[in-house]
């Protein structure tokens, strides 16, 4: 078997968690990532018949039965992933209709997957129905997006339009907009179900007064998606108290649609 620490998916997960921590998005044990893998991705690095232990998931997701996920651990610090990936990450296979996660590697200190695992798995199910190439669900606490939920209306159309108006690239990067949930108790199936429902129409879901969920085809794309929204929120928080003299107009955003071959969410532009 090849060394799993040299597997591209582990190397990229380490880079991503480290980068997210360095961006200030994942303080202490805040934030979590799950990466969907194919058996072909892992078979050169692991004996897929050697189950270390079975961990109850607390939910049902038959659509994911037999799927493999590399996931961050509960209570783990993103800053430590680069130093002890086998402690802070785990590779699991979903079994028993989604009710069990079979640990194949990692969590060597006896730990388990993030407490947001139900929300991740439900979001994976929702995104795979929209985009069969979706592979990543990423949750973090970007300061400006979080701050924005304290001072901006949580209406999804208005929240999205404000972000689109902050940076020329925003409507190009996330034309499907941003969905928003009111504050809900984290780590529950209820917030997982609500997030999954929102994920059916957008790749970004803001958890008010908490953070954001993003989904994408790979770690790089998903990181960039959140990074772009967070940059827009940062600009908004810098200018929200000032009179708006200039802005990106709807007509200009229509020009961006035509130039880059994207279509803003229906009904969000004049």
PDB file of N, CA, C and O in Angstrom, residues 88-126:
ATOM      1  N   UNK A  88      -6.521  14.202  13.498  1.00  0.00           N
ATOM      2  CA  UNK A  88      -7.528  15.233  13.257  1.00  0.00           C
ATOM      3  C   UNK A  88      -8.439  14.961  12.059  1.00  0.00           C
ATOM      4  O   UNK A  88      -9.444  15.642  11.885  1.00  0.00           O
ATOM      5  N   UNK A  89      -8.080  13.984  11.238  1.00  0.00           N
ATOM      6  CA  UNK A  89      -8.889  13.603  10.088  1.00  0.00           C
ATOM      7  C   UNK A  89      -9.268  12.135  10.192  1.00  0.00           C
ATOM      8  O   UNK A  89      -8.593  11.348  10.850  1.00  0.00           O
ATOM      9  N   UNK A  90     -10.367  11.775   9.503  1.00  0.00           N
ATOM     10  CA  UNK A  90     -10.753  10.376   9.420  1.00  0.00           C
ATOM     11  C   UNK A  90     -11.315  10.075   8.045  1.00  0.00           C
ATOM     12  O   UNK A  90     -11.919  10.937   7.404  1.00  0.00           O
ATOM     13  N   UNK A  91     -11.075   8.866   7.578  1.00  0.00           N
ATOM     14  CA  UNK A  91     -11.652   8.420   6.316  1.00  0.00           C
ATOM     15  C   UNK A  91     -12.671   7.332   6.646  1.00  0.00           C
ATOM     16  O   UNK A  91     -12.329   6.318   7.249  1.00  0.00           O
ATOM     17  N   UNK A  92     -13.923   7.588   6.278  1.00  0.00           N
ATOM     18  CA  UNK A  92     -15.008   6.677   6.637  1.00  0.00           C
ATOM     19  C   UNK A  92     -15.761   6.225   5.393  1.00  0.00           C
ATOM     20  O   UNK A  92     -15.748   6.903   4.361  1.00  0.00           O
ATOM     21  N   UNK A  93     -16.422   5.082   5.540  1.00  0.00           N
ATOM     22  CA  UNK A  93     -17.345   4.592   4.513  1.00  0.00           C
ATOM     23  C   UNK A  93     -18.737   4.509   5.139  1.00  0.00           C
ATOM     24  O   UNK A  93     -18.910   3.946   6.216  1.00  0.00           O
ATOM     25  N   UNK A  94     -19.707   5.080   4.455  1.00  0.00           N
ATOM     26  CA  UNK A  94     -21.082   5.079   4.955  1.00  0.00           C
ATOM     27  C   UNK A  94     -21.699   3.698   4.730  1.00  0.00           C
ATOM     28  O   UNK A  94     -21.564   3.114   3.649  1.00  0.00           O
ATOM     29  N   UNK A  95     -22.370   3.193   5.755  1.00  0.00           N
ATOM     30  CA  UNK A  95     -22.964   1.859   5.685  1.00  0.00           C
ATOM     31  C   UNK A  95     -24.331   1.866   6.376  1.00  0.00           C
ATOM     32  O   UNK A  95     -24.722   2.856   7.008  1.00  0.00           O
ATOM     33  N   UNK A  96     -25.043   0.749   6.239  1.00  0.00           N
ATOM     34  CA  UNK A  96     -26.338   0.562   6.907  1.00  0.00           C
ATOM     35  C   UNK A  96     -27.316   1.696   6.626  1.00  0.00           C
ATOM     36  O   UNK A  96     -27.943   2.245   7.538  1.00  0.00           O
ATOM     37  N   UNK A  97     -27.418   2.060   5.337  1.00  0.00           N
ATOM     38  CA  UNK A  97     -28.369   3.099   4.967  1.00  0.00           C
ATOM     39  C   UNK A  97     -28.030   4.470   5.502  1.00  0.00           C
ATOM     40  O   UNK A  97     -28.909   5.328   5.653  1.00  0.00           O
ATOM     41  N   UNK A  98     -26.752   4.684   5.792  1.00  0.00           N
ATOM     42  CA  UNK A  98     -26.316   5.978   6.305  1.00  0.00           C
ATOM     43  C   UNK A  98     -26.271   6.057   7.807  1.00  0.00           C
ATOM     44  O   UNK A  98     -25.853   7.068   8.376  1.00  0.00           O
ATOM     45  N   UNK A  99     -26.675   5.010   8.490  1.00  0.00           N
ATOM     46  CA  UNK A  99     -26.747   5.048   9.948  1.00  0.00           C
ATOM     47  C   UNK A  99     -25.413   4.716  10.622  1.00  0.00           C
ATOM     48  O   UNK A  99     -25.268   4.889  11.827  1.00  0.00           O
ATOM     49  N   UNK A 100     -24.447   4.244   9.832  1.00  0.00           N
ATOM     50  CA  UNK A 100     -23.139   3.895  10.383  1.00  0.00           C
ATOM     51  C   UNK A 100     -22.033   4.456   9.499  1.00  0.00           C
ATOM     52  O   UNK A 100     -22.158   4.457   8.274  1.00  0.00           O
ATOM     53  N   UNK A 101     -20.960   4.923  10.133  1.00  0.00           N
ATOM     54  CA  UNK A 101     -19.749   5.317   9.413  1.00  0.00           C
ATOM     55  C   UNK A 101     -18.647   4.349   9.816  1.00  0.00           C
ATOM     56  O   UNK A 101     -18.289   4.262  10.997  1.00  0.00           O
ATOM     57  N   UNK A 102     -18.140   3.602   8.851  1.00  0.00           N
ATOM     58  CA  UNK A 102     -17.068   2.647   9.112  1.00  0.00           C
ATOM     59  C   UNK A 102     -15.729   3.364   8.979  1.00  0.00           C
ATOM     60  O   UNK A 102     -15.361   3.826   7.900  1.00  0.00           O
ATOM     61  N   UNK A 103     -14.993   3.447  10.079  1.00  0.00           N
ATOM     62  CA  UNK A 103     -13.713   4.144  10.076  1.00  0.00           C
ATOM     63  C   UNK A 103     -12.640   3.251   9.456  1.00  0.00           C
ATOM     64  O   UNK A 103     -12.395   2.135   9.919  1.00  0.00           O
ATOM     65  N   UNK A 104     -12.015   3.757   8.406  1.00  0.00           N
ATOM     66  CA  UNK A 104     -10.964   3.014   7.705  1.00  0.00           C
ATOM     67  C   UNK A 104      -9.571   3.569   7.980  1.00  0.00           C
ATOM     68  O   UNK A 104      -8.577   2.858   7.801  1.00  0.00           O
ATOM     69  N   UNK A 105      -9.522   4.830   8.393  1.00  0.00           N
ATOM     70  CA  UNK A 105      -8.229   5.470   8.700  1.00  0.00           C
ATOM     71  C   UNK A 105      -8.482   6.721   9.510  1.00  0.00           C
ATOM     72  O   UNK A 105      -9.500   7.404   9.340  1.00  0.00           O
ATOM     73  N   UNK A 106      -7.549   7.057  10.393  1.00  0.00           N
ATOM     74  CA  UNK A 106      -7.592   8.317  11.118  1.00  0.00           C
ATOM     75  C   UNK A 106      -8.257   8.224  12.483  1.00  0.00           C
ATOM     76  O   UNK A 106      -8.546   7.138  12.990  1.00  0.00           O
ATOM     77  N   UNK A 107      -8.478   9.402  13.089  1.00  0.00           N
ATOM     78  CA  UNK A 107      -9.062   9.516  14.429  1.00  0.00           C
ATOM     79  C   UNK A 107      -8.361   8.550  15.384  1.00  0.00           C
ATOM     80  O   UNK A 107      -8.998   7.810  16.147  1.00  0.00           O
ATOM     81  N   UNK A 108      -7.035   8.553  15.324  1.00  0.00           N
ATOM     82  CA  UNK A 108      -6.248   7.569  16.066  1.00  0.00           C
ATOM     83  C   UNK A 108      -6.292   7.773  17.573  1.00  0.00           C
ATOM     84  O   UNK A 108      -5.844   6.899  18.326  1.00  0.00           O
ATOM     85  N   UNK A 109      -6.817   8.912  18.021  1.00  0.00           N
ATOM     86  CA  UNK A 109      -6.940   9.144  19.465  1.00  0.00           C
ATOM     87  C   UNK A 109      -8.292   8.676  19.992  1.00  0.00           C
ATOM     88  O   UNK A 109      -8.649   8.968  21.133  1.00  0.00           O
ATOM     89  N   UNK A 110      -9.057   7.973  19.152  1.00  0.00           N
ATOM     90  CA  UNK A 110     -10.370   7.504  19.559  1.00  0.00           C
ATOM     91  C   UNK A 110     -11.488   8.478  19.236  1.00  0.00           C
ATOM     92  O   UNK A 110     -12.648   8.247  19.625  1.00  0.00           O
ATOM     93  N   UNK A 111     -11.172   9.546  18.528  1.00  0.00           N
ATOM     94  CA  UNK A 111     -12.173  10.542  18.177  1.00  0.00           C
ATOM     95  C   UNK A 111     -13.103  10.073  17.074  1.00  0.00           C
ATOM     96  O   UNK A 111     -13.073   8.918  16.633  1.00  0.00           O
ATOM     97  N   UNK A 112     -13.929  11.001  16.625  1.00  0.00           N
ATOM     98  CA  UNK A 112     -14.842  10.689  15.532  1.00  0.00           C
ATOM     99  C   UNK A 112     -15.078  11.946  14.702  1.00  0.00           C
ATOM    100  O   UNK A 112     -14.509  13.007  14.964  1.00  0.00           O
ATOM    101  N   UNK A 113     -15.931  11.806  13.709  1.00  0.00           N
ATOM    102  CA  UNK A 113     -16.210  12.904  12.778  1.00  0.00           C
ATOM    103  C   UNK A 113     -16.850  14.100  13.485  1.00  0.00           C
ATOM    104  O   UNK A 113     -17.392  13.998  14.581  1.00  0.00           O
ATOM    105  N   UNK A 114     -16.797  15.249  12.804  1.00  0.00           N
ATOM    106  CA  UNK A 114     -17.389  16.485  13.297  1.00  0.00           C
ATOM    107  C   UNK A 114     -18.838  16.313  13.749  1.00  0.00           C
ATOM    108  O   UNK A 114     -19.586  15.504  13.191  1.00  0.00           O
ATOM    109  N   UNK A 115     -19.226  17.110  14.734  1.00  0.00           N
ATOM    110  CA  UNK A 115     -20.613  17.082  15.204  1.00  0.00           C
ATOM    111  C   UNK A 115     -21.582  17.549  14.131  1.00  0.00           C
ATOM    112  O   UNK A 115     -22.784  17.310  14.228  1.00  0.00           O
ATOM    113  N   UNK A 116     -21.057  18.236  13.103  1.00  0.00           N
ATOM    114  CA  UNK A 116     -21.906  18.695  11.999  1.00  0.00           C
ATOM    115  C   UNK A 116     -22.001  17.645  10.884  1.00  0.00           C
ATOM    116  O   UNK A 116     -22.474  17.956   9.787  1.00  0.00           O
ATOM    117  N   UNK A 117     -21.555  16.422  11.164  1.00  0.00           N
ATOM    118  CA  UNK A 117     -21.583  15.379  10.138  1.00  0.00           C
ATOM    119  C   UNK A 117     -22.977  15.173   9.536  1.00  0.00           C
ATOM    120  O   UNK A 117     -23.104  15.036   8.314  1.00  0.00           O
ATOM    121  N   UNK A 118     -24.046  15.153  10.338  1.00  0.00           N
ATOM    122  CA  UNK A 118     -25.372  15.025   9.731  1.00  0.00           C
ATOM    123  C   UNK A 118     -25.675  16.128   8.722  1.00  0.00           C
ATOM    124  O   UNK A 118     -26.186  15.860   7.629  1.00  0.00           O
ATOM    125  N   UNK A 119     -25.344  17.373   9.081  1.00  0.00           N
ATOM    126  CA  UNK A 119     -25.589  18.486   8.155  1.00  0.00           C
ATOM    127  C   UNK A 119     -24.771  18.321   6.883  1.00  0.00           C
ATOM    128  O   UNK A 119     -25.248  18.608   5.779  1.00  0.00           O
ATOM    129  N   UNK A 120     -23.540  17.849   7.008  1.00  0.00           N
ATOM    130  CA  UNK A 120     -22.700  17.619   5.841  1.00  0.00           C
ATOM    131  C   UNK A 120     -23.305  16.564   4.926  1.00  0.00           C
ATOM    132  O   UNK A 120     -23.428  16.759   3.715  1.00  0.00           O
ATOM    133  N   UNK A 121     -23.667  15.432   5.505  1.00  0.00           N
ATOM    134  CA  UNK A 121     -24.176  14.332   4.687  1.00  0.00           C
ATOM    135  C   UNK A 121     -25.488  14.707   4.006  1.00  0.00           C
ATOM    136  O   UNK A 121     -25.712  14.393   2.832  1.00  0.00           O
ATOM    137  N   UNK A 122     -26.359  15.383   4.728  1.00  0.00           N
ATOM    138  CA  UNK A 122     -27.624  15.818   4.132  1.00  0.00           C
ATOM    139  C   UNK A 122     -27.383  16.814   3.008  1.00  0.00           C
ATOM    140  O   UNK A 122     -28.064  16.792   1.980  1.00  0.00           O
ATOM    141  N   UNK A 123     -26.393  17.676   3.190  1.00  0.00           N
ATOM    142  CA  UNK A 123     -26.054  18.639   2.138  1.00  0.00           C
ATOM    143  C   UNK A 123     -25.435  17.947   0.936  1.00  0.00           C
ATOM    144  O   UNK A 123     -25.689  18.330  -0.210  1.00  0.00           O
ATOM    145  N   UNK A 124     -24.613  16.923   1.164  1.00  0.00           N
ATOM    146  CA  UNK A 124     -24.069  16.145   0.050  1.00  0.00           C
ATOM    147  C   UNK A 124     -25.206  15.522  -0.761  1.00  0.00           C
ATOM    148  O   UNK A 124     -25.192  15.565  -2.002  1.00  0.00           O
ATOM    149  N   UNK A 125     -26.177  14.949  -0.076  1.00  0.00           N
ATOM    150  CA  UNK A 125     -27.318  14.341  -0.778  1.00  0.00           C
ATOM    151  C   UNK A 125     -28.021  15.385  -1.635  1.00  0.00           C
ATOM    152  O   UNK A 125     -28.325  15.154  -2.814  1.00  0.00           O
ATOM    153  N   UNK A 126     -28.268  16.567  -1.048  1.00  0.00           N
ATOM    154  CA  UNK A 126     -28.976  17.623  -1.774  1.00  0.00           C
ATOM    155  C   UNK A 126     -28.183  18.113  -2.979  1.00  0.00           C
ATOM    156  O   UNK A 126     -28.729  18.293  -4.069  1.00  0.00           O
TER     157      UNK A 126
END
